[in-house]
């Protein structure tokens, strides 16, 4: 990072869209959670704001 731009400011946000279910379709102490994570990164580049969005799957 210091080789590219020492004064860069990066802000990162994450959002999840998910679902949690009982593991054996009945209430118990075991669940399965699946989801999609969307990450949005923003940085200042020569006076303008740039951004990058990426999605990843979480199981």
mmCIF file of N, CA and C in Angstrom:
data_model
loop_
_atom_site.group_PDB
_atom_site.id
_atom_site.type_symbol
_atom_site.label_atom_id
_atom_site.label_comp_id
_atom_site.label_asym_id
_atom_site.label_seq_id
_atom_site.Cartn_x
_atom_site.Cartn_y
_atom_site.Cartn_z
ATOM 1 N N UNK A 1 0.812 -1.181 0.000
ATOM 2 C CA UNK A 1 0.000 0.000 0.000
ATOM 3 C C UNK A 1 0.862 1.254 0.000
ATOM 4 N N UNK A 2 1.950 1.233 0.731
ATOM 5 C CA UNK A 2 2.792 2.427 0.785
ATOM 6 C C UNK A 2 3.453 2.711 -0.555
ATOM 7 N N UNK A 3 3.707 1.679 -1.361
ATOM 8 C CA UNK A 3 4.289 1.899 -2.687
ATOM 9 C C UNK A 3 3.297 2.567 -3.636
ATOM 10 N N UNK A 4 2.028 2.303 -3.435
ATOM 11 C CA UNK A 4 1.001 2.836 -4.334
ATOM 12 C C UNK A 4 0.563 4.232 -3.920
ATOM 13 N N UNK A 5 0.116 4.373 -2.681
ATOM 14 C CA UNK A 5 -0.407 5.660 -2.216
ATOM 15 C C UNK A 5 -0.490 5.634 -0.692
ATOM 16 N N UNK A 6 0.408 6.329 -0.043
ATOM 17 C CA UNK A 6 0.494 6.286 1.417
ATOM 18 C C UNK A 6 -0.687 6.942 2.108
ATOM 19 N N UNK A 7 -1.345 7.892 1.451
ATOM 20 C CA UNK A 7 -2.436 8.607 2.106
ATOM 21 C C UNK A 7 -3.822 8.113 1.682
ATOM 22 N N UNK A 8 -3.900 6.916 1.118
ATOM 23 C CA UNK A 8 -5.190 6.377 0.668
ATOM 24 C C UNK A 8 -6.089 6.063 1.854
ATOM 25 N N UNK A 9 -7.373 6.311 1.676
ATOM 26 C CA UNK A 9 -8.363 5.978 2.702
ATOM 27 C C UNK A 9 -9.350 4.999 2.091
ATOM 28 N N UNK A 10 -9.454 3.814 2.677
ATOM 29 C CA UNK A 10 -10.329 2.770 2.157
ATOM 30 C C UNK A 10 -11.431 2.512 3.171
ATOM 31 N N UNK A 11 -12.670 2.481 2.695
ATOM 32 C CA UNK A 11 -13.820 2.192 3.546
ATOM 33 C C UNK A 11 -14.488 0.944 2.986
ATOM 34 N N UNK A 12 -14.759 -0.043 3.838
ATOM 35 C CA UNK A 12 -15.338 -1.302 3.400
ATOM 36 C C UNK A 12 -16.646 -1.565 4.140
ATOM 37 N N UNK A 13 -17.666 -2.009 3.405
ATOM 38 C CA UNK A 13 -18.960 -2.367 3.979
ATOM 39 C C UNK A 13 -19.304 -3.784 3.532
ATOM 40 N N UNK A 14 -19.998 -4.540 4.381
ATOM 41 C CA UNK A 14 -20.465 -5.873 4.009
ATOM 42 C C UNK A 14 -21.933 -6.022 4.377
ATOM 43 N N UNK A 15 -22.667 -6.702 3.508
ATOM 44 C CA UNK A 15 -24.065 -7.016 3.798
ATOM 45 C C UNK A 15 -24.279 -8.493 3.532
ATOM 46 N N UNK A 16 -25.132 -9.105 4.318
ATOM 47 C CA UNK A 16 -25.433 -10.516 4.169
ATOM 48 C C UNK A 16 -26.917 -10.707 3.888
ATOM 49 N N UNK A 17 -27.232 -11.604 2.975
ATOM 50 C CA UNK A 17 -28.587 -12.065 2.755
ATOM 51 C C UNK A 17 -28.525 -13.551 3.043
ATOM 52 N N UNK A 18 -29.229 -14.008 4.084
ATOM 53 C CA UNK A 18 -29.054 -15.391 4.487
ATOM 54 C C UNK A 18 -30.318 -16.065 4.952
ATOM 55 N N UNK A 19 -30.177 -17.347 5.231
ATOM 56 C CA UNK A 19 -31.290 -18.173 5.672
ATOM 57 C C UNK A 19 -30.758 -19.202 6.663
ATOM 58 N N UNK A 20 -31.457 -19.384 7.770
ATOM 59 C CA UNK A 20 -31.084 -20.391 8.767
ATOM 60 C C UNK A 20 -32.247 -21.362 8.931
ATOM 61 N N UNK A 21 -31.936 -22.658 8.889
ATOM 62 C CA UNK A 21 -32.973 -23.699 9.010
ATOM 63 C C UNK A 21 -32.541 -24.754 10.018
ATOM 64 N N UNK A 22 -33.534 -25.474 10.561
ATOM 65 C CA UNK A 22 -33.234 -26.596 11.450
ATOM 66 C C UNK A 22 -32.525 -27.670 10.631
ATOM 67 N N UNK A 23 -31.528 -28.319 11.205
ATOM 68 C CA UNK A 23 -30.735 -29.300 10.455
ATOM 69 C C UNK A 23 -31.558 -30.506 9.999
ATOM 70 N N UNK A 24 -32.440 -31.016 10.850
ATOM 71 C CA UNK A 24 -33.238 -32.199 10.490
ATOM 72 C C UNK A 24 -34.716 -31.846 10.363
ATOM 73 N N UNK A 25 -35.013 -30.619 9.948
ATOM 74 C CA UNK A 25 -36.386 -30.132 9.749
ATOM 75 C C UNK A 25 -37.246 -30.153 11.007
ATOM 76 N N UNK A 26 -36.612 -30.176 12.185
ATOM 77 C CA UNK A 26 -37.357 -30.070 13.441
ATOM 78 C C UNK A 26 -36.491 -29.305 14.439
ATOM 79 N N UNK A 27 -37.121 -28.598 15.384
ATOM 80 C CA UNK A 27 -36.347 -27.812 16.357
ATOM 81 C C UNK A 27 -35.329 -28.662 17.119
ATOM 82 N N UNK A 28 -34.097 -28.196 17.152
ATOM 83 C CA UNK A 28 -33.020 -28.872 17.881
ATOM 84 C C UNK A 28 -31.913 -27.856 18.126
ATOM 85 N N UNK A 29 -30.772 -28.333 18.607
ATOM 86 C CA UNK A 29 -29.641 -27.429 18.832
ATOM 87 C C UNK A 29 -28.711 -27.361 17.618
ATOM 88 N N UNK A 30 -29.149 -27.906 16.470
ATOM 89 C CA UNK A 30 -28.333 -27.884 15.256
ATOM 90 C C UNK A 30 -29.089 -27.169 14.134
ATOM 91 N N UNK A 31 -28.399 -26.214 13.499
ATOM 92 C CA UNK A 31 -28.990 -25.468 12.386
ATOM 93 C C UNK A 31 -28.007 -25.411 11.224
ATOM 94 N N UNK A 32 -28.525 -25.100 10.051
ATOM 95 C CA UNK A 32 -27.699 -24.881 8.867
ATOM 96 C C UNK A 32 -27.973 -23.455 8.399
ATOM 97 N N UNK A 33 -26.927 -22.678 8.229
ATOM 98 C CA UNK A 33 -27.066 -21.302 7.765
ATOM 99 C C UNK A 33 -26.341 -21.147 6.435
ATOM 100 N N UNK A 34 -27.030 -20.602 5.454
ATOM 101 C CA UNK A 34 -26.422 -20.303 4.162
ATOM 102 C C UNK A 34 -26.634 -18.822 3.869
ATOM 103 N N UNK A 35 -25.795 -18.271 3.036
ATOM 104 C CA UNK A 35 -25.975 -16.859 2.736
ATOM 105 C C UNK A 35 -25.078 -16.372 1.620
ATOM 106 N N UNK A 36 -25.346 -15.151 1.220
ATOM 107 C CA UNK A 36 -24.540 -14.458 0.223
ATOM 108 C C UNK A 36 -24.037 -13.178 0.869
ATOM 109 N N UNK A 37 -22.762 -12.934 0.736
ATOM 110 C CA UNK A 37 -22.153 -11.724 1.290
ATOM 111 C C UNK A 37 -21.798 -10.797 0.138
ATOM 112 N N UNK A 38 -22.233 -9.558 0.236
ATOM 113 C CA UNK A 38 -21.851 -8.557 -0.756
ATOM 114 C C UNK A 38 -20.953 -7.551 -0.066
ATOM 115 N N UNK A 39 -19.789 -7.356 -0.625
ATOM 116 C CA UNK A 39 -18.813 -6.435 -0.048
ATOM 117 C C UNK A 39 -18.630 -5.262 -0.996
ATOM 118 N N UNK A 40 -18.659 -4.088 -0.450
ATOM 119 C CA UNK A 40 -18.483 -2.875 -1.236
ATOM 120 C C UNK A 40 -17.299 -2.108 -0.660
ATOM 121 N N UNK A 41 -16.310 -1.828 -1.489
ATOM 122 C CA UNK A 41 -15.114 -1.117 -1.050
ATOM 123 C C UNK A 41 -15.050 0.216 -1.790
ATOM 124 N N UNK A 42 -14.801 1.286 -1.061
ATOM 125 C CA UNK A 42 -14.726 2.625 -1.649
ATOM 126 C C UNK A 42 -13.397 3.266 -1.264
ATOM 127 N N UNK A 43 -12.779 3.977 -2.188
ATOM 128 C CA UNK A 43 -11.538 4.669 -1.880
ATOM 129 C C UNK A 43 -11.466 5.982 -2.652
ATOM 130 N N UNK A 44 -10.674 6.880 -2.143
ATOM 131 C CA UNK A 44 -10.491 8.192 -2.759
ATOM 132 C C UNK A 44 -9.278 8.126 -3.675
ATOM 133 N N UNK A 45 -9.462 8.486 -4.945
ATOM 134 C CA UNK A 45 -8.388 8.419 -5.931
ATOM 135 C C UNK A 45 -8.329 9.740 -6.696
ATOM 136 N N UNK A 46 -7.303 10.517 -6.439
ATOM 137 C CA UNK A 46 -7.097 11.803 -7.111
ATOM 138 C C UNK A 46 -8.351 12.674 -7.086
ATOM 139 N N UNK A 47 -8.959 12.790 -5.917
ATOM 140 C CA UNK A 47 -10.107 13.670 -5.742
ATOM 141 C C UNK A 47 -11.456 13.086 -6.111
ATOM 142 N N UNK A 48 -11.508 11.879 -6.649
ATOM 143 C CA UNK A 48 -12.801 11.269 -6.964
ATOM 144 C C UNK A 48 -12.952 9.958 -6.201
ATOM 145 N N UNK A 49 -14.193 9.604 -5.910
ATOM 146 C CA UNK A 49 -14.464 8.375 -5.158
ATOM 147 C C UNK A 49 -14.635 7.223 -6.137
ATOM 148 N N UNK A 50 -13.903 6.158 -5.908
ATOM 149 C CA UNK A 50 -14.001 4.950 -6.727
ATOM 150 C C UNK A 50 -14.576 3.842 -5.858
ATOM 151 N N UNK A 51 -15.169 2.829 -6.492
ATOM 152 C CA UNK A 51 -15.727 1.728 -5.708
ATOM 153 C C UNK A 51 -15.584 0.415 -6.450
ATOM 154 N N UNK A 52 -15.706 -0.666 -5.696
ATOM 155 C CA UNK A 52 -15.623 -2.020 -6.226
ATOM 156 C C UNK A 52 -16.604 -2.871 -5.437
ATOM 157 N N UNK A 53 -17.491 -3.591 -6.118
ATOM 158 C CA UNK A 53 -18.433 -4.494 -5.458
ATOM 159 C C UNK A 53 -18.059 -5.924 -5.811
ATOM 160 N N UNK A 54 -18.164 -6.803 -4.833
ATOM 161 C CA UNK A 54 -17.927 -8.216 -5.094
ATOM 162 C C UNK A 54 -18.876 -9.025 -4.229
ATOM 163 N N UNK A 55 -19.258 -10.188 -4.719
ATOM 164 C CA UNK A 55 -20.163 -11.056 -3.969
ATOM 165 C C UNK A 55 -19.478 -12.391 -3.736
ATOM 166 N N UNK A 56 -19.719 -12.994 -2.588
ATOM 167 C CA UNK A 56 -19.198 -14.322 -2.299
ATOM 168 C C UNK A 56 -20.275 -15.109 -1.566
ATOM 169 N N UNK A 57 -20.225 -16.412 -1.692
ATOM 170 C CA UNK A 57 -21.224 -17.276 -1.088
ATOM 171 C C UNK A 57 -20.678 -17.862 0.200
ATOM 172 N N UNK A 58 -21.498 -17.849 1.234
ATOM 173 C CA UNK A 58 -21.096 -18.346 2.542
ATOM 174 C C UNK A 58 -22.013 -19.498 2.906
ATOM 175 N N UNK A 59 -21.440 -20.637 3.287
ATOM 176 C CA UNK A 59 -22.241 -21.789 3.712
ATOM 177 C C UNK A 59 -21.794 -22.206 5.087
#
